[in-house]
Amino acid sequence: MESPADKDAATLGRHLARRLVQVGVSDVFGVPGDFNLTLLDHLIAEPGLRLVGCCNELNAGYAADGYARARGVGACAVTFTVGGLSVLNAIAGAYSENLPVICIVGGPNSNDYGTNRILHHTIGLPDFSQELRCFQPVTCHQAVVSNLDDAHEQIDRAVATALRESKPVYISVSCNLPGVPHAAFSRDPVPYFLAPRLSNQMGLEAAVAATVAFLDKAVKPVLVAGPKLRVAKAGSALVELADASGYAVAAMPSAKGLVPETLPRFLGTYWGAVSTAFCAEIVESADAYLFAGPIFNDYSSVGYSSLLSKDKAVVVQPDRVTVGNGPTFGCVMMADFLRELARRVRRNTTAHDNYRRIFVPDGQPPESEPGEPLRVNVLFKHIQRMLTADSAVMAETGDSWFNCQKLRLPEGCGFEFQMQYGSIGWSVGALLGYAQGATGKRVIACIGDGSFQVTAQDVSTMLRCEQNSIIFLINNGGYTIEVEIHDGPYNVIKNWNYTGLVDAIHNGEGKCWTAKVTCEEELTAAIGTATGDKEDCLCFIEVVAHKDDTSKELLEWGSRVSAANSRPPNPQ
């Protein structure tokens, strides 16, 4: 006969909690609200799961995004509509970056569905589907669990879909269901077996043959890594191809960190007019280029100004290959394709030989005079020296994109930023989530003052989680990236006492250290302390910079994006 304890365990809440642990989620980022409280009780009761309470839902969503980058899957838990619509922006960002985030919402009592009742937390209409309709465009699957009989299937399908599609999913669970025992949950969930997607062998063979013919007749082919390498889990396959082919290798900006920069023929970032020096010249002058998992948009093409030609490109997406202007081969998995290509393609180092002939090493920034106001290029010279295999870099939208892009990452060093969606303030929540997931790495975050003001309060949660990240707050008095696209009084923000703010949030609870630096000597001392005596603390270093001190890349990129944004309407 089953004991009462067994009966208590046979609940939807416990099933969902165990499923999360099974797929690799140890931390759920959440904000409590009346519709999700019983569900949160069940999440807390699961020994392998920690509930991390965030200051608001937007940051909880950003944290689940950062955690998914570190662990391969993330989760957040919020309440119906007021919580759901708050987290929506972060879920849209995770969708744009192909991250599997499981967004769990505590929904209305199952008895209220199908009635004419008006509920709180809604916009006052007897219609509970508003939240669901908002989530439909930014998630790959939605499950509304309002009935225990099919709850098991609904939850399992949603979690499995997130992992298979590498996109966010939405699961709404009625507030009165998590604790009710049901026979469907009477056993521990059997571990998932997600059947790997297999290539069509004939398609793979035809795609490889067509690509080999295309590349082998080229004189100076190159290889360019794109951001969808992550979804396709094809990073190591790309390395095999790079080693075998001898091609010069570049990475699109949003693929930074997905390919080792220690590869022998690595050129740097291919970003049109703002590429690493000598990289664009080699890529754009090549007579064939293979792009693995690219996203071509106005930002990555620098206002549509990059000089690429479709008829010279082999474009490899996670499950299809297009050679030149055609043919296209579907149902070909990127990792299989790159590995097979590595075995067959003719070795050709011409592009890299040409690069070595024309390459002139980068100049160093001029030495600072004693007490000279700190320049941003000096800051990044010091950040470069801090990087090891045990660190990771988090770059906020803004000039940090361009400055961090120039860092040369040692083998094993992580790198994350949100290029497709570019939501300012993303990095504070994402830093919280990434650091929580990437145990063993110390994260160095570069965040502008404008971005920090959007999401600053979750530094509080970093302290509660005893994280030891290093935040460089670059205070240059406003939204500098916007200034370079289109300036106006709206780009100037109120200056805060940032170290004072973080000290107030710290409030003597947890380990925290702050410093404000204005010259190189102070910066050197601060980094020494952060990596020495205070290496177990959250370190917050405010770097005061001149408002016009930007990377040359931002100046170039901003003017080109501005030109693209301000094209006149076509005549009707």
XYZ file of C-alpha atoms in Angstrom:
572
model
C 0.000 0.000 0.000
C 1.381 3.434 -0.860
C 2.266 5.709 2.036
C 0.924 9.285 2.330
C 4.455 10.500 1.514
C 4.330 8.693 -1.871
C 0.977 10.310 -2.535
C 2.424 13.781 -1.790
C 5.249 13.096 -4.225
C 2.885 12.170 -7.063
C 2.215 15.804 -7.992
C 2.571 17.997 -11.047
C 4.767 20.454 -9.101
C 7.284 17.753 -8.217
C 7.257 16.345 -11.765
C 8.059 19.757 -13.261
C 10.828 20.339 -10.697
C 12.427 16.947 -11.448
C 12.198 17.461 -15.190
C 14.125 20.745 -14.833
C 16.867 19.031 -12.821
C 17.039 16.185 -15.344
C 17.687 18.463 -18.299
C 20.439 20.347 -16.441
C 18.711 23.231 -14.651
C 19.930 23.641 -11.055
C 18.765 27.259 -10.624
C 15.398 28.797 -11.516
C 15.232 32.601 -11.577
C 11.912 33.867 -10.332
C 9.712 36.544 -8.843
C 6.855 35.417 -6.560
C 3.246 36.388 -7.246
C -0.003 34.992 -5.895
C -0.646 32.652 -8.856
C 2.776 30.932 -8.689
C 3.373 30.588 -4.924
C 2.294 26.920 -4.574
C 4.373 26.041 -7.622
C 7.410 27.798 -6.098
C 6.939 25.676 -2.939
C 7.386 22.556 -5.072
C 10.423 23.959 -6.880
C 12.059 24.800 -3.526
C 11.258 21.305 -2.182
C 13.275 19.652 -4.983
C 16.780 18.961 -3.540
C 18.586 19.531 -6.868
C 16.948 22.894 -7.548
C 17.642 26.350 -6.160
C 15.135 29.182 -6.528
C 16.973 32.462 -7.132
C 14.668 35.387 -6.314
C 15.295 38.365 -8.618
C 14.338 42.025 -8.170
C 12.030 42.044 -11.195
C 10.818 39.727 -13.936
C 12.803 41.335 -16.754
C 16.049 40.579 -14.928
C 14.856 37.056 -14.075
C 14.382 36.479 -17.814
C 17.785 37.959 -18.652
C 19.299 35.715 -15.951
C 17.672 32.616 -17.491
C 19.190 33.742 -20.839
C 22.677 34.039 -19.283
C 22.260 30.693 -17.499
C 21.241 29.003 -20.772
C 24.460 30.319 -22.356
C 26.495 28.702 -19.565
C 24.527 25.462 -19.126
C 22.685 24.840 -22.394
C 19.218 25.449 -20.876
C 17.721 27.974 -18.444
C 14.419 28.546 -16.627
C 12.459 31.362 -15.026
C 9.203 31.379 -13.015
C 6.825 34.348 -12.816
C 3.153 35.071 -12.154
C 0.213 35.476 -14.545
C 0.167 38.456 -16.978
C 1.738 41.149 -14.741
C 4.787 38.899 -14.377
C 4.504 37.314 -17.811
C 4.344 40.581 -19.732
C 7.295 41.893 -17.678
C 9.495 38.929 -18.618
C 8.368 38.987 -22.256
C 11.163 41.272 -23.514
C 13.854 38.976 -22.100
C 12.190 35.910 -23.645
C 12.104 37.671 -27.029
C 15.844 38.289 -26.666
C 16.462 34.617 -25.876
C 14.417 33.688 -28.968
C 16.538 35.963 -31.170
C 19.714 34.349 -29.812
C 18.404 30.743 -30.101
C 18.562 29.950 -26.387
C 16.382 27.246 -24.796
C 14.705 29.063 -21.895
C 11.748 27.442 -20.120
C 9.433 30.251 -19.014
C 7.034 28.984 -16.348
C 4.029 31.069 -15.365
C 1.610 30.485 -12.495
C -1.815 30.757 -14.145
C -5.409 31.287 -12.967
C -7.367 28.650 -11.043
C -8.463 25.915 -13.451
C -12.115 26.501 -12.491
C -11.989 30.064 -13.840
C -11.260 29.031 -17.431
C -14.336 29.162 -19.634
C -16.260 31.394 -17.207
C -17.207 35.007 -17.636
C -15.250 36.102 -14.560
C -12.907 39.063 -14.492
C -9.634 38.314 -12.678
C -7.053 40.573 -11.091
C -3.677 40.862 -12.896
C -5.573 41.026 -16.182
C -6.649 44.049 -18.222
C -10.211 43.656 -16.946
C -11.709 41.519 -19.707
C -13.063 37.994 -19.120
C -10.359 36.636 -21.423
C -7.324 34.841 -19.965
C -5.526 34.343 -23.267
C -3.839 37.746 -23.544
C -0.566 36.536 -22.032
C -0.556 33.386 -24.193
C -1.108 35.455 -27.349
C 1.808 37.728 -26.418
C 4.115 34.743 -25.921
C 3.168 32.963 -29.149
C 5.464 34.997 -31.452
C 8.511 34.786 -29.123
C 8.419 31.115 -28.072
C 8.563 27.966 -30.204
C 5.919 26.113 -28.126
C 3.215 27.069 -25.624
C 1.511 24.826 -23.064
C -1.452 25.941 -20.933
C -1.805 23.329 -18.192
C -5.309 23.639 -16.700
C -6.145 19.924 -16.400
C -4.184 17.225 -14.552
C -5.104 14.446 -16.985
C -2.851 15.734 -19.784
C -0.428 17.784 -17.674
C 2.338 15.144 -17.814
C 2.300 15.100 -21.608
C 2.023 18.904 -21.897
C 5.035 19.565 -19.672
C 7.205 16.863 -21.222
C 6.447 18.043 -24.739
C 7.216 21.684 -23.891
C 10.560 20.924 -22.206
C 11.617 18.560 -24.992
C 10.658 21.120 -27.669
C 12.790 23.838 -26.023
C 15.823 21.546 -26.111
C 15.215 20.276 -29.622
C 14.503 23.679 -31.198
C 16.962 25.626 -29.016
C 14.342 28.334 -28.474
C 12.265 29.480 -25.470
C 8.969 27.803 -24.521
C 6.044 29.008 -22.386
C 4.383 26.795 -19.751
C 1.406 28.156 -17.815
C 0.309 26.051 -14.818
C -3.019 26.749 -13.072
C -2.377 27.875 -9.496
C -4.547 25.121 -7.935
C -2.854 22.174 -9.676
C 0.809 21.879 -8.510
C 0.038 20.154 -5.186
C -2.843 17.869 -6.159
C -1.727 14.186 -6.329
C -2.457 12.421 -9.614
C -1.668 8.897 -10.806
C 0.160 10.242 -13.896
C 2.967 11.417 -11.593
C 3.186 8.340 -9.376
C 6.642 7.341 -10.703
C 9.814 9.363 -10.982
C 10.013 10.750 -14.525
C 11.957 8.459 -16.829
C 14.960 10.398 -18.185
C 14.485 12.048 -21.555
C 15.850 10.452 -24.641
C 15.870 13.146 -27.290
C 16.527 11.411 -30.592
C 19.351 13.310 -32.308
C 18.390 14.831 -35.644
C 20.085 12.819 -38.356
C 21.297 13.975 -41.740
C 19.733 12.542 -44.866
C 22.773 10.532 -46.047
C 22.123 11.094 -49.757
C 21.608 14.805 -49.137
C 24.805 14.976 -47.069
C 26.806 13.223 -49.770
C 25.413 15.498 -52.515
C 25.992 18.660 -50.434
C 29.601 17.687 -49.665
C 30.308 16.797 -53.302
C 28.875 20.109 -54.563
C 30.790 22.086 -51.903
C 34.100 20.312 -52.552
C 33.771 21.060 -56.285
C 32.957 24.708 -55.474
C 35.797 25.244 -52.957
C 38.491 23.213 -54.702
C 38.327 25.370 -57.805
C 38.806 28.551 -55.707
C 42.255 30.149 -55.467
C 42.041 31.674 -51.973
C 39.002 30.371 -50.034
C 38.267 31.382 -46.414
C 36.119 30.091 -43.557
C 33.834 32.366 -41.470
C 32.134 31.234 -38.240
C 28.630 32.500 -37.417
C 26.493 32.596 -34.251
C 24.340 29.563 -35.139
C 27.357 27.307 -34.505
C 26.066 27.259 -30.918
C 22.621 25.887 -31.852
C 24.137 23.339 -34.218
C 26.708 22.297 -31.563
C 29.218 22.352 -34.405
C 32.149 24.275 -32.880
C 34.483 21.269 -32.739
C 33.486 20.224 -36.277
C 34.447 23.708 -37.520
C 37.848 23.337 -35.813
C 38.353 20.004 -37.642
C 37.558 21.688 -40.954
C 39.868 24.622 -40.174
C 42.737 22.249 -39.354
C 42.210 20.025 -42.390
C 41.528 22.712 -44.996
C 44.288 25.174 -44.103
C 41.830 28.023 -44.795
C 42.136 31.333 -42.995
C 39.387 31.538 -40.330
C 37.399 34.588 -39.238
C 34.398 34.895 -36.899
C 31.330 37.084 -37.265
C 31.073 39.409 -34.246
C 28.205 37.464 -32.647
C 30.181 34.210 -32.973
C 33.028 35.485 -30.789
C 33.776 32.859 -28.158
C 32.309 30.015 -30.250
C 35.596 29.241 -32.045
C 39.022 29.126 -30.387
C 41.001 32.270 -31.222
C 44.175 30.240 -30.715
C 43.622 28.487 -34.082
C 46.840 28.784 -36.134
C 45.172 30.672 -39.023
C 42.674 32.806 -37.062
C 42.312 36.326 -38.502
C 39.935 37.889 -35.964
C 36.451 39.367 -36.378
C 34.858 39.761 -39.795
C 32.498 42.729 -39.360
C 32.529 44.538 -42.706
C 34.130 47.962 -42.409
C 34.812 47.572 -38.658
C 36.574 44.181 -38.846
C 39.852 43.334 -37.164
C 42.676 44.967 -39.188
C 43.440 43.043 -42.435
C 40.598 40.563 -41.799
C 37.892 42.137 -44.020
C 40.395 42.640 -46.823
C 41.213 38.905 -46.868
C 37.570 37.769 -46.507
C 36.065 40.187 -49.025
C 38.790 39.608 -51.620
C 38.449 35.812 -51.383
C 36.994 34.054 -54.413
C 35.041 31.651 -52.162
C 33.941 31.787 -48.536
C 32.169 29.231 -46.379
C 29.905 30.804 -43.740
C 28.985 28.374 -40.942
C 25.773 29.452 -39.175
C 25.690 33.141 -40.112
C 23.043 35.739 -39.267
C 23.231 38.562 -41.810
C 21.456 41.680 -40.528
C 21.935 45.449 -40.730
C 24.174 45.455 -37.621
C 26.426 42.559 -38.676
C 26.655 43.972 -42.231
C 27.361 47.497 -40.864
C 24.331 49.158 -42.430
C 24.364 46.751 -45.419
C 27.833 47.965 -46.425
C 29.783 44.686 -46.360
C 31.226 43.601 -49.697
C 30.116 39.996 -49.965
C 28.732 38.281 -53.020
C 26.225 35.443 -52.759
C 27.639 33.610 -55.759
C 30.987 33.183 -53.936
C 29.427 31.878 -50.701
C 28.649 28.462 -49.298
C 26.112 29.144 -46.528
C 25.815 26.353 -43.956
C 22.821 26.658 -41.623
C 22.151 24.220 -38.743
C 20.205 21.891 -41.069
C 20.772 23.042 -44.665
C 23.528 23.987 -47.089
C 23.344 26.434 -50.023
C 26.181 26.467 -52.560
C 26.538 29.804 -54.369
C 23.231 30.923 -55.875
C 22.031 27.289 -55.645
C 21.609 24.347 -55.294
C 20.329 24.010 -51.698
C 20.442 20.755 -49.723
C 17.990 20.295 -46.838
C 18.088 17.896 -43.885
C 21.892 18.121 -43.693
C 23.150 18.693 -40.139
C 25.939 21.249 -39.843
C 28.266 19.183 -37.639
C 27.992 16.129 -39.946
C 28.553 18.314 -43.001
C 31.640 20.146 -41.667
C 33.248 16.881 -40.474
C 32.672 15.163 -43.808
C 33.934 18.238 -45.686
C 37.109 18.208 -43.539
C 37.885 14.727 -44.861
C 37.369 15.619 -48.517
C 38.335 19.230 -49.211
C 41.711 20.047 -50.781
C 44.111 21.809 -48.411
C 44.701 25.429 -49.430
C 46.534 27.973 -47.254
C 46.697 30.743 -49.896
C 44.383 33.196 -48.112
C 46.396 32.953 -44.909
C 49.706 33.208 -46.792
C 48.418 36.445 -48.351
C 47.347 37.691 -44.899
C 50.818 37.070 -43.469
C 52.388 39.066 -46.311
C 50.249 42.159 -45.754
C 49.835 41.946 -41.973
C 51.256 44.772 -39.850
C 50.906 44.243 -36.089
C 48.619 46.524 -34.107
C 50.119 49.586 -32.523
C 49.944 49.867 -28.745
C 48.062 52.818 -27.256
C 50.474 55.587 -26.233
C 51.735 55.307 -22.646
C 49.738 57.360 -20.141
C 51.279 60.370 -18.442
C 51.105 60.114 -14.621
C 47.590 61.158 -13.519
C 46.358 61.544 -17.126
C 42.575 60.950 -17.406
C 41.976 57.283 -18.204
C 41.448 56.386 -21.861
C 39.161 53.483 -22.781
C 41.888 51.822 -24.884
C 44.125 51.750 -21.788
C 41.327 50.095 -19.776
C 41.003 47.318 -22.378
C 44.776 46.810 -22.530
C 44.515 45.916 -18.820
C 41.396 43.751 -19.247
C 43.259 41.789 -21.962
C 45.965 40.936 -19.410
C 43.355 39.659 -16.925
C 41.938 36.970 -19.234
C 42.657 33.283 -18.609
C 40.988 29.956 -19.378
C 39.068 30.403 -16.094
C 37.489 33.718 -17.064
C 34.570 34.796 -19.221
C 33.715 38.186 -20.692
C 30.196 39.667 -20.717
C 29.862 42.643 -23.103
C 26.895 44.986 -22.788
C 25.269 46.525 -25.852
C 27.131 49.737 -26.654
C 30.775 50.604 -27.154
C 31.677 47.548 -25.037
C 30.630 45.505 -28.107
C 33.493 46.964 -30.103
C 36.105 47.145 -27.350
C 35.460 43.602 -26.118
C 35.446 42.334 -29.709
C 39.149 43.290 -29.895
C 40.101 41.161 -26.881
C 42.065 38.066 -27.887
C 40.507 35.214 -25.933
C 42.793 32.558 -24.464
C 41.690 28.928 -25.037
C 38.688 28.172 -22.802
C 37.798 31.804 -22.011
C 34.040 32.398 -22.402
C 32.523 35.356 -24.244
C 28.874 36.454 -24.356
C 26.934 39.361 -25.754
C 23.493 39.885 -27.252
C 24.002 41.170 -30.762
C 20.832 40.235 -32.628
C 18.422 41.740 -30.051
C 20.776 44.349 -28.552
C 18.663 45.112 -25.470
C 20.451 47.624 -23.262
C 20.572 46.462 -19.658
C 20.661 42.789 -20.738
C 24.120 42.203 -19.307
C 23.263 42.810 -15.630
C 20.685 39.999 -15.521
C 22.675 37.842 -17.936
C 25.787 38.241 -15.752
C 23.785 37.046 -12.734
C 22.569 33.971 -14.651
C 25.827 33.152 -16.428
C 27.902 33.385 -13.243
C 25.355 31.184 -11.454
C 25.635 28.559 -14.206
C 29.353 28.777 -15.049
C 30.749 27.716 -11.701
C 34.544 27.779 -11.812
C 34.714 30.825 -14.096
C 35.189 34.378 -12.905
C 33.149 36.662 -15.143
C 34.414 40.089 -16.209
C 31.529 42.336 -17.306
C 31.918 45.582 -19.248
C 28.786 47.677 -18.806
C 28.086 51.286 -19.813
C 26.502 53.707 -17.365
C 23.352 54.072 -19.498
C 22.770 50.323 -19.665
C 23.501 49.838 -15.973
C 20.773 52.306 -15.018
C 18.164 50.095 -16.730
C 18.740 46.956 -14.621
C 21.126 47.883 -11.778
C 19.069 46.458 -8.920
C 19.955 42.814 -9.555
C 23.486 43.422 -8.287
C 21.564 42.680 -5.084
C 20.851 39.115 -6.242
C 24.509 38.599 -7.257
C 25.461 39.393 -3.640
C 22.808 37.024 -2.257
C 24.202 34.272 -4.520
C 27.763 35.036 -3.266
C 29.087 35.632 -6.787
C 32.589 37.015 -7.362
C 32.275 38.640 -10.800
C 34.189 41.802 -11.683
C 32.019 44.592 -13.110
C 33.711 47.438 -14.978
C 31.138 50.249 -15.048
C 32.262 52.537 -17.886
C 30.935 55.959 -16.962
C 31.064 58.199 -20.024
C 27.946 60.222 -19.273
C 25.240 58.749 -21.481
C 24.106 56.442 -24.260
C 27.295 56.669 -26.309
C 26.264 54.104 -28.925
C 23.091 56.146 -29.596
C 25.151 59.363 -29.750
C 27.172 57.911 -32.631
C 24.032 56.813 -34.518
C 21.971 59.971 -33.888
C 22.671 62.469 -31.130
C 20.169 64.465 -29.119
C 19.483 65.629 -25.559
C 17.800 62.271 -24.811
C 21.216 60.546 -24.908
C 22.451 62.402 -21.814
C 21.575 60.697 -18.535
C 21.694 61.729 -14.882
C 25.045 60.855 -13.364
C 24.858 58.566 -10.345
C 27.262 57.897 -7.531
C 27.617 54.336 -8.857
C 29.976 52.998 -6.192
C 27.775 54.608 -3.522
C 24.734 52.901 -5.047
C 26.400 49.478 -5.029
C 27.608 50.030 -1.450
C 24.018 50.860 -0.455
C 22.722 47.701 -2.175
C 25.490 45.705 -0.432
C 24.466 47.164 2.950
C 27.038 45.048 4.789
C 25.419 41.747 3.751
C 27.631 39.546 1.595
C 31.067 40.140 0.098
C 31.415 43.251 -2.024
C 34.201 45.666 -2.902
C 33.912 48.897 -4.898
C 36.384 51.371 -6.371
C 36.263 54.438 -8.606
C 39.178 55.002 -10.965
C 40.087 58.027 -13.106
C 43.679 57.285 -14.217
C 45.848 54.292 -15.104
C 47.606 54.118 -11.723
C 44.258 53.822 -9.916
C 43.045 51.228 -12.436
C 46.171 49.079 -11.981
C 45.744 49.201 -8.199
C 42.030 48.343 -8.418
C 42.627 45.345 -10.698
C 45.402 44.187 -8.348
C 42.988 44.262 -5.409
C 40.087 42.652 -7.323
C 42.271 39.748 -8.472
C 44.172 39.534 -5.157
C 42.747 40.232 -1.684
C 39.175 40.565 -2.976
C 39.080 37.633 -5.397
C 36.190 36.058 -3.444
C 34.123 39.286 -3.555
C 31.823 40.853 -6.100
C 34.088 43.645 -7.369
C 32.558 46.797 -8.852
C 35.017 49.188 -10.498
C 33.659 52.464 -11.858
C 35.859 53.707 -14.702
C 35.429 57.392 -15.482
C 35.910 58.092 -19.211
C 35.444 61.121 -21.461
C 32.056 61.140 -23.217
C 33.727 61.284 -26.656
C 36.255 58.524 -25.892
C 34.902 55.733 -28.102
C 36.452 53.004 -30.186
C 37.148 54.051 -33.765
C 34.973 51.081 -34.784
C 31.912 52.572 -33.081
C 32.433 55.879 -34.909
C 32.577 54.086 -38.267
C 29.759 51.642 -37.464
C 27.501 54.348 -36.006
C 27.745 56.543 -39.087
C 26.998 53.598 -41.412
C 24.047 52.330 -39.341
C 22.774 55.923 -39.181
C 22.966 56.145 -42.975
C 21.019 52.870 -43.300
C 18.387 54.057 -40.784
C 17.936 57.402 -42.557
C 17.508 56.192 -46.150
C 14.640 58.217 -47.653
C 11.371 56.434 -48.476
C 11.177 54.873 -51.919
C 9.043 56.939 -54.302
C 5.564 55.396 -54.375
